[in-house]
């Protein structure tokens, strides 16, 4: 199946506040799609809708062939196929790095411990954290914790990875190591939907840029270079002006 995420005419509001207005978006296997847009325009809400963390008012969302509908059992299947990494890493403070990583594989996927530990160690090596497996979260930097959170998503073998401003809470010197990890994933063919304010990274990693503003997709293009060099809409122009990037 080529289309891993299919969103048709999605509408979402909180009380009187319309947050997403007729969103249509398709993400194909192996694509890296980057969503950018001003704070409060609905990016996080959109990602949360994709794995059923929010109810929707109308429209359809299909993920890996399953209809997302918070009242159905399909959600359980979808959450197994969608890995999500947030701005805050939410590691369990009283569990070591490796225990945090293997928790879901053991509980949700019923994998055996030896097998899950072996894979956790391999994944930690890939993100440069081989020596940290027995550390507790408080002993790690923000960038290291965020890489653990990424490993925790990867070990579930998701079909799609969603990233919501994963570097936003990090000190500047930690940002690079996390973005580097995401670039590696992209190079290796992962399907990714990324919300970020790191414009140089967006430009480097994206197959397609989706620009959100006030709950609308204002611009969407596979010509990433053209988008950053000469966006078509005034709204995108004004948004990009607020960033300096190389
Ligand atoms: P972004 O991620 O682009 O900054 P959000 O999706 O977080 O934007 O928020 C979009 C809008 O929805 C904002 O106006 C925000 O205040 C509102 N919003 C988000 N979550 C909730 C919620 N749980 N209840 C009510 N309003 C919310
Ligand atoms: Mg957000």
Coordinates of N, CA and C in Angstrom, one line a residue, residues 4 28-32 158-161 182-192 207:
X4 N 0.1 5.8 3.1 CA 0.1 5.4 4.5 C -0.9 6.3 5.3
X28 N 2.7 9.3 1.3 CA 3.0 8.0 0.7 C 4.2 7.4 1.4
X29 N 4.3 6.1 1.3 CA 5.3 5.3 1.9 C 6.7 5.9 1.5
X30 N 7.6 6.1 2.5 CA 8.9 6.6 2.2 C 9.0 8.1 2.1
X31 N 7.9 8.8 2.2 CA 8.0 10.2 2.0 C 8.3 10.9 3.4
X32 N 9.0 12.0 3.3 CA 9.2 12.8 4.5 C 8.5 14.2 4.2
X158 N 7.2 1.1 13.7 CA 6.1 1.8 13.1 C 6.2 1.9 11.6
X159 N 5.1 2.0 11.0 CA 5.1 2.3 9.5 C 5.3 3.8 9.2
X160 N 4.8 4.6 10.2 CA 4.9 6.0 10.0 C 5.4 6.6 11.3
X161 N 6.3 7.6 11.2 CA 6.8 8.3 12.4 C 6.3 9.8 12.4
X182 N 17.2 12.3 13.0 CA 16.1 12.2 12.2 C 16.5 12.2 10.7
X183 N 17.6 12.9 10.4 CA 18.1 12.9 9.0 C 18.5 11.5 8.6
X184 N 19.1 10.8 9.5 CA 19.5 9.4 9.2 C 18.3 8.5 8.9
X185 N 17.2 8.7 9.8 CA 16.0 7.9 9.6 C 15.4 8.2 8.2
X186 N 15.4 9.5 7.8 CA 14.9 9.9 6.5 C 15.7 9.2 5.4
X187 N 17.0 9.3 5.5 CA 17.9 8.7 4.5 C 17.6 7.2 4.3
X188 N 17.3 6.5 5.4 CA 17.0 5.1 5.4 C 15.6 4.7 5.0
X189 N 14.9 5.7 4.5 CA 13.6 5.4 3.9 C 12.4 5.4 4.8
X190 N 12.5 5.9 6.0 CA 11.4 5.9 6.9 C 10.3 6.9 6.4
X191 N 9.1 6.6 6.6 CA 8.0 7.5 6.3 C 7.8 8.5 7.5
X192 N 7.9 9.8 7.3 CA 7.9 10.7 8.4 C 7.1 11.9 8.2
X207 N 10.7 16.0 1.6 CA 10.4 15.7 0.2 C 9.2 16.7 -0.2

